[in-house]
PDB file of C-alpha atoms and ligand atoms in Angstrom:
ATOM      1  CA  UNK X   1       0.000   0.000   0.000  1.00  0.00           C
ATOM      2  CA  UNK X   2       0.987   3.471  -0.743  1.00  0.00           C
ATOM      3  CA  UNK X   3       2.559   5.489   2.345  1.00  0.00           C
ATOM      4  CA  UNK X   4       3.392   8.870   2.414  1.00  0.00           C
ATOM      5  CA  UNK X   5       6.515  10.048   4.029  1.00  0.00           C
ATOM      6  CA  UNK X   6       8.326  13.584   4.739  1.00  0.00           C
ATOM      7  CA  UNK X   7      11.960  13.483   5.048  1.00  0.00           C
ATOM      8  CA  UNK X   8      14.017  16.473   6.829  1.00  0.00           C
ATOM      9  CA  UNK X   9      17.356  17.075   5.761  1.00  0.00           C
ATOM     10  CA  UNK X  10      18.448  16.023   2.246  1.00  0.00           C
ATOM     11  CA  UNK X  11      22.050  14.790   3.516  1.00  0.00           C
ATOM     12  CA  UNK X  12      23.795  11.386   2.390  1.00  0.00           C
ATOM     13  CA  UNK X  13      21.689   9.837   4.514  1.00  0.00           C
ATOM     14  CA  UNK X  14      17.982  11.939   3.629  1.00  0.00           C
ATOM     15  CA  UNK X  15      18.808  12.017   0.134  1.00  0.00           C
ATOM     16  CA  UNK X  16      19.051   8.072  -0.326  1.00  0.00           C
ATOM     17  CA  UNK X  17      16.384   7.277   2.135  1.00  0.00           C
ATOM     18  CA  UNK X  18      14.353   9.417  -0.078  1.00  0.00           C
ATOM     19  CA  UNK X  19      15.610   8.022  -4.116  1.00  0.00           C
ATOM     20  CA  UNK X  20      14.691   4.298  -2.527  1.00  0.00           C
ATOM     21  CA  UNK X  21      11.294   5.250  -1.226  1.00  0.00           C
ATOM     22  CA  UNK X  22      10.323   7.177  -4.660  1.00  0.00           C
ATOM     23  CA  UNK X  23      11.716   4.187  -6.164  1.00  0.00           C
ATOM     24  CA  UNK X  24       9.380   1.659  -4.437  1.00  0.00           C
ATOM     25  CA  UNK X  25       6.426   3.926  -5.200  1.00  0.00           C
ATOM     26  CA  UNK X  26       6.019   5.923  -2.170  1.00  0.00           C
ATOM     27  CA  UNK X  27       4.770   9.968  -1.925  1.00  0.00           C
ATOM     28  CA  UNK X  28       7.435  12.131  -0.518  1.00  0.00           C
ATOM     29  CA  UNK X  29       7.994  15.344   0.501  1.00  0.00           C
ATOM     30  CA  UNK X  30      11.738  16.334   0.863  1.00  0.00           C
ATOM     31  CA  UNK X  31      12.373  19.339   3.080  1.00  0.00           C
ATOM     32  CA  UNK X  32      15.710  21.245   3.504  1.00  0.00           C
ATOM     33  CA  UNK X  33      16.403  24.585   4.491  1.00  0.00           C
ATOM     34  CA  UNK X  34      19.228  24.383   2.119  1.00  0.00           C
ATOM     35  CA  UNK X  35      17.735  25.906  -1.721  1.00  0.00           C
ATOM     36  CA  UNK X  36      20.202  24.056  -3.925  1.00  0.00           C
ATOM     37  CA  UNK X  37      19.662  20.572  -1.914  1.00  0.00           C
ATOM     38  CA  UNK X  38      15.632  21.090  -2.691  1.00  0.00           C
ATOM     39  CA  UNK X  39      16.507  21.850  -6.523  1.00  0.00           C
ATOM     40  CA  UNK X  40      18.856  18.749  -6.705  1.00  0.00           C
ATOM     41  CA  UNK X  41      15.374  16.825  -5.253  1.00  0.00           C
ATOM     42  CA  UNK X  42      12.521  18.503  -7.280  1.00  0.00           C
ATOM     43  CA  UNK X  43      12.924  16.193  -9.757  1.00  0.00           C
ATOM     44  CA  UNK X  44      12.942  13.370  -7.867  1.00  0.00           C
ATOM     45  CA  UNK X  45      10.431  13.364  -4.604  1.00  0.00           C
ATOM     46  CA  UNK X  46       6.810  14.048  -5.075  1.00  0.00           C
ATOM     47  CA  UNK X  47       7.064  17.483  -3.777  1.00  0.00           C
ATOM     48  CA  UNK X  48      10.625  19.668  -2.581  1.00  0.00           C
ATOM     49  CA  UNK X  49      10.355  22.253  -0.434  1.00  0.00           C
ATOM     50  CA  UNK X  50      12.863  24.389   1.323  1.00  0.00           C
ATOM     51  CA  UNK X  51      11.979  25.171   4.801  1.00  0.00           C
ATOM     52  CA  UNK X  52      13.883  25.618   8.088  1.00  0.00           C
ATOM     53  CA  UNK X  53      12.400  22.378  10.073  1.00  0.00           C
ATOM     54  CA  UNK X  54      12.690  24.215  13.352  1.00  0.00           C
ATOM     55  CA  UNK X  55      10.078  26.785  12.672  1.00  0.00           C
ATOM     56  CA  UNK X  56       7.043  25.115  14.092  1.00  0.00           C
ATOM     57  CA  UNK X  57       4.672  26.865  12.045  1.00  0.00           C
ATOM     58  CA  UNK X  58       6.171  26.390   8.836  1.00  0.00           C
ATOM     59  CA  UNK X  59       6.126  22.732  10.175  1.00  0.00           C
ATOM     60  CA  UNK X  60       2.556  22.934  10.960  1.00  0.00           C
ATOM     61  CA  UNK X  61       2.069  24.960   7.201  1.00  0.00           C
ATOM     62  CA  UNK X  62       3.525  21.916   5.445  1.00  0.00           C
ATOM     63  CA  UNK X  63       1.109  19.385   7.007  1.00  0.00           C
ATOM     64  CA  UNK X  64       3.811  17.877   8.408  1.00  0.00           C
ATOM     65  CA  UNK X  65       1.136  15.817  11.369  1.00  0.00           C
ATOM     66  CA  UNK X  66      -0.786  14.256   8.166  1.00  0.00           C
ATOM     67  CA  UNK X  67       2.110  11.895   6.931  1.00  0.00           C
ATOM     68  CA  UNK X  68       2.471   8.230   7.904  1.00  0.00           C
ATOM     69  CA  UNK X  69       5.989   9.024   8.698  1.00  0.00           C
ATOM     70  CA  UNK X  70       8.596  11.439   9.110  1.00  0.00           C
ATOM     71  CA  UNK X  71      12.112  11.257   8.831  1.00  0.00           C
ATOM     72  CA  UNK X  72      14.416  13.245  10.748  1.00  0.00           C
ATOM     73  CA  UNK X  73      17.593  13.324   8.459  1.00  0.00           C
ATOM     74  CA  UNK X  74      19.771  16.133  10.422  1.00  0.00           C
ATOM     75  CA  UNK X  75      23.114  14.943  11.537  1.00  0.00           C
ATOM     76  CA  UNK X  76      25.215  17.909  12.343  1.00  0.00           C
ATOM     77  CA  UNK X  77      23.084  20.005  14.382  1.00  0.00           C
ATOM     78  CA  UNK X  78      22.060  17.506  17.009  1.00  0.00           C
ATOM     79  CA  UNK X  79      20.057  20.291  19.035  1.00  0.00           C
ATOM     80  CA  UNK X  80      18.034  20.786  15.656  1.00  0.00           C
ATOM     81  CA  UNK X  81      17.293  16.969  14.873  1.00  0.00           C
ATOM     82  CA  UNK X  82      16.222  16.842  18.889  1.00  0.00           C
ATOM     83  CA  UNK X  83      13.744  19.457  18.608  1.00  0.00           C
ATOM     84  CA  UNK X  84      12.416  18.708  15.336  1.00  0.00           C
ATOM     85  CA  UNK X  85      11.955  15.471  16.478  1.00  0.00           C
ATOM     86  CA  UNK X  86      10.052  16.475  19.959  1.00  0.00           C
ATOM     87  CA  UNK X  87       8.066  18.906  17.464  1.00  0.00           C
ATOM     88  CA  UNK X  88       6.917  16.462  15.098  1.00  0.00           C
ATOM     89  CA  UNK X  89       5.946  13.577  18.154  1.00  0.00           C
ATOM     90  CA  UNK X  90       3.639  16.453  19.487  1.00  0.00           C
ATOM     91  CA  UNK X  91       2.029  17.554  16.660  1.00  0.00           C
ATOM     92  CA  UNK X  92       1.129  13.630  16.800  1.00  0.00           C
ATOM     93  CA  UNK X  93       2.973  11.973  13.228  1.00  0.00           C
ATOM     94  CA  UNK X  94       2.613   8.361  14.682  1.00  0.00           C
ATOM     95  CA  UNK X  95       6.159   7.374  13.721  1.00  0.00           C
ATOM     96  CA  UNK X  96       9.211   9.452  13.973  1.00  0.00           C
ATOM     97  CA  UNK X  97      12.481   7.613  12.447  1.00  0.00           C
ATOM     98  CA  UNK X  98      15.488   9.962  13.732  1.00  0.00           C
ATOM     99  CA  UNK X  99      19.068   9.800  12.442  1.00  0.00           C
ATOM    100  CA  UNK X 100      21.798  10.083  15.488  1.00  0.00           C
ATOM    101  CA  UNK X 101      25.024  10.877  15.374  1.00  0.00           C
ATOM    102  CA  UNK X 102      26.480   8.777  18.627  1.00  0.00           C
ATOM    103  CA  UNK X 103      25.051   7.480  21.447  1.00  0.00           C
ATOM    104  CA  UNK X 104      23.902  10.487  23.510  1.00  0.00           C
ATOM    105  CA  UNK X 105      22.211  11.350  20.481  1.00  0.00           C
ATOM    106  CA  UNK X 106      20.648   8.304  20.353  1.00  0.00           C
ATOM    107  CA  UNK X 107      18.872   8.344  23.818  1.00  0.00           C
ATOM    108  CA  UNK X 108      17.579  11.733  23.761  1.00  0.00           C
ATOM    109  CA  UNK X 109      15.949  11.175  20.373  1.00  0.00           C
ATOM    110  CA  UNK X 110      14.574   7.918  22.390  1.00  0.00           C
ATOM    111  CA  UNK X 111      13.579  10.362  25.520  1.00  0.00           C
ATOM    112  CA  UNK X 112      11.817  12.790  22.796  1.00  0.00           C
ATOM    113  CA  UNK X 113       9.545  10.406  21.306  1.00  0.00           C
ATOM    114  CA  UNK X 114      11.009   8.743  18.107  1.00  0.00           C
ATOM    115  CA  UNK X 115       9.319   5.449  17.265  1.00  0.00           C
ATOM    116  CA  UNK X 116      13.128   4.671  15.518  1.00  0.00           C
ATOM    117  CA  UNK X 117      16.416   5.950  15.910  1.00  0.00           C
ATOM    118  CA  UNK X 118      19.261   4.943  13.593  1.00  0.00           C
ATOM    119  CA  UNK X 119      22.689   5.011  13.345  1.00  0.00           C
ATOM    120  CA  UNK X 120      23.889   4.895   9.773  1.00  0.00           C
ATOM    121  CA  UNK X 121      27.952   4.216  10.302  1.00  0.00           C
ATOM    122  CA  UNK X 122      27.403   2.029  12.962  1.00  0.00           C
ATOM    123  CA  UNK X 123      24.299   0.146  11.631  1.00  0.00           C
ATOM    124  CA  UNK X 124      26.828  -0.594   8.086  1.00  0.00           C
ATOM    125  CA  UNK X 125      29.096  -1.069   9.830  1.00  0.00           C
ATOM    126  CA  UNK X 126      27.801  -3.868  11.500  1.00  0.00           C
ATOM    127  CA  UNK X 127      26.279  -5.350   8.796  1.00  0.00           C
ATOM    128  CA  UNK X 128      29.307  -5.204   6.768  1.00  0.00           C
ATOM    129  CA  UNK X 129      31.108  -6.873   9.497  1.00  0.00           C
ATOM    130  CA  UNK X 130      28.019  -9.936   9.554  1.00  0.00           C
ATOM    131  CA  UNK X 131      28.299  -9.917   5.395  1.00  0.00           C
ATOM    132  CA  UNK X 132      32.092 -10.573   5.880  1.00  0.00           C
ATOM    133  CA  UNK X 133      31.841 -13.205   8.220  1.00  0.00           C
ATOM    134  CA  UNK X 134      28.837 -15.292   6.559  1.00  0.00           C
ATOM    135  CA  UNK X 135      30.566 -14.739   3.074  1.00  0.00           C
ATOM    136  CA  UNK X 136      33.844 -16.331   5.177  1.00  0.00           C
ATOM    137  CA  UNK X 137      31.549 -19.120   6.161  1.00  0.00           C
ATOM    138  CA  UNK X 138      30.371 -19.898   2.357  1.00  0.00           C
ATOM    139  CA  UNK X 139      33.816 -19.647   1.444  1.00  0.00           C
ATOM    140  CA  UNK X 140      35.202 -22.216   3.731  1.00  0.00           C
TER     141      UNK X 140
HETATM  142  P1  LIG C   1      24.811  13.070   5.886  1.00  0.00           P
HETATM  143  O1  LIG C   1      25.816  12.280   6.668  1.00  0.00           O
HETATM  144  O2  LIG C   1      23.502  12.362   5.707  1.00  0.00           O
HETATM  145  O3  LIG C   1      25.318  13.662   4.609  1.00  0.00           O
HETATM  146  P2  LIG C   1      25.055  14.955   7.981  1.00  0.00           P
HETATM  147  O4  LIG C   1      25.017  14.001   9.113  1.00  0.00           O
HETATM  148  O5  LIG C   1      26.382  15.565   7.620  1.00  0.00           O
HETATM  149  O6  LIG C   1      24.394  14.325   6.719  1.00  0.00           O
HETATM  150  P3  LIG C   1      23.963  17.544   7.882  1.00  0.00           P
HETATM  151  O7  LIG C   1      24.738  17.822   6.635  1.00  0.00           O
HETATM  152  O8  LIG C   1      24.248  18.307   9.118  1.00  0.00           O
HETATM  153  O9  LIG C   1      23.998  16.033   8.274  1.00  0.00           O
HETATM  154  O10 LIG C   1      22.405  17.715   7.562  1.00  0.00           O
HETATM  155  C1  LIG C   1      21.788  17.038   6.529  1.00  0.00           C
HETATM  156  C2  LIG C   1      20.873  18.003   5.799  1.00  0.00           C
HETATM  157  O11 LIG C   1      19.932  18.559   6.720  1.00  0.00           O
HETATM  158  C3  LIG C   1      21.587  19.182   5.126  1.00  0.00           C
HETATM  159  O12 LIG C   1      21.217  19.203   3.758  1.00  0.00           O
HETATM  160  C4  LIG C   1      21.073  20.401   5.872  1.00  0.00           C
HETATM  161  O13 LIG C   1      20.890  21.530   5.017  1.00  0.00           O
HETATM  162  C5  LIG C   1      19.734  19.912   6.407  1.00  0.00           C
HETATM  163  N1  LIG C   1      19.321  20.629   7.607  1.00  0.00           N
HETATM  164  C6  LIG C   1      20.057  20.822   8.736  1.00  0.00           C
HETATM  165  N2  LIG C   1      19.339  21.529   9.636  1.00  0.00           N
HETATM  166  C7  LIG C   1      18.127  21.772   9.071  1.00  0.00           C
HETATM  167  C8  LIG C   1      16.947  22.471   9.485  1.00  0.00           C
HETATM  168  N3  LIG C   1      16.867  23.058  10.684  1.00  0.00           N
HETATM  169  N4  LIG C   1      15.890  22.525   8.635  1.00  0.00           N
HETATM  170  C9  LIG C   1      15.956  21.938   7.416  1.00  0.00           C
HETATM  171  N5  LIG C   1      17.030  21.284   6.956  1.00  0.00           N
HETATM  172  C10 LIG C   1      18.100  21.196   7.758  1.00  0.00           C
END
């Protein structure tokens, strides 16, 4: 079934979560408060828009609370991706998947109210590390 998703931050990380789930047939709305990242994305998600996520009402404007989920894609600026994440639980998007940057991170997007927090490095990382041992195990 078709879900529709908003993804904040058009990073490495937003930018690839949001090709796959055009891909696959999803709606999304890419947000960035960063003009060239949004034209690099027109093209490619249902709708672009360039907006600074920690502005409530331009939050609110977007319809941000209507989408099956949101995706917090802010790595840098950990005290942004922390309140846009506490913003988007209360206006009540049922789930919230968060991108941390360490540990720390990790908890207080927990605390706030994401549904999902991920950590890209470490979460390849590992599974690089599981591909290389069960490829070992084929081998031998
Ligand atoms: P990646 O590793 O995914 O490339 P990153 O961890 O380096 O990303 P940043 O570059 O800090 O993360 O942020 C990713 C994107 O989020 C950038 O395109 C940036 O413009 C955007 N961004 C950061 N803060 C905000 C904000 N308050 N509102 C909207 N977009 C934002």
């Amino acid at each position: 079934m078709k879900q529709s998703f908003a993804i904040i931050g058009l990073g490495r990380f937003g930018a690839s979560v949001c090709t796959t789930l055009v891909e696959t047939g999803q709606e999304v709305l890419a947000i960035d408060r960063d003009e060239d990242r949004v034209n690099e994305y027109m093209d490619i998600a249902t709708h672009a828009v360039v907006a600074n996520a920690e502005d409530e009402m331009a939050l609110r404007s977007l319809g941000l609370r209507n989408f099956d989920h949101v995706i917090i894609a802010i790595g840098e600026d950990i005290q942004a991706s922390i309140l846009v994440t506490l913003m988007a639980k209360e206006m009540g998007v049922k789930r919230v998947t968060a991108k941390a940057q360490n540990l720390y991170h990790a908890k207080v997007l927990e605390k706030v109210g994401a549904d999902h927090v991920v950590h890209p490095e470490r979460d390849m990382g590992e599974r690089v590390a599981h591909h290389l041992i069960s490829k070992n195990i084929l081998d031998y």
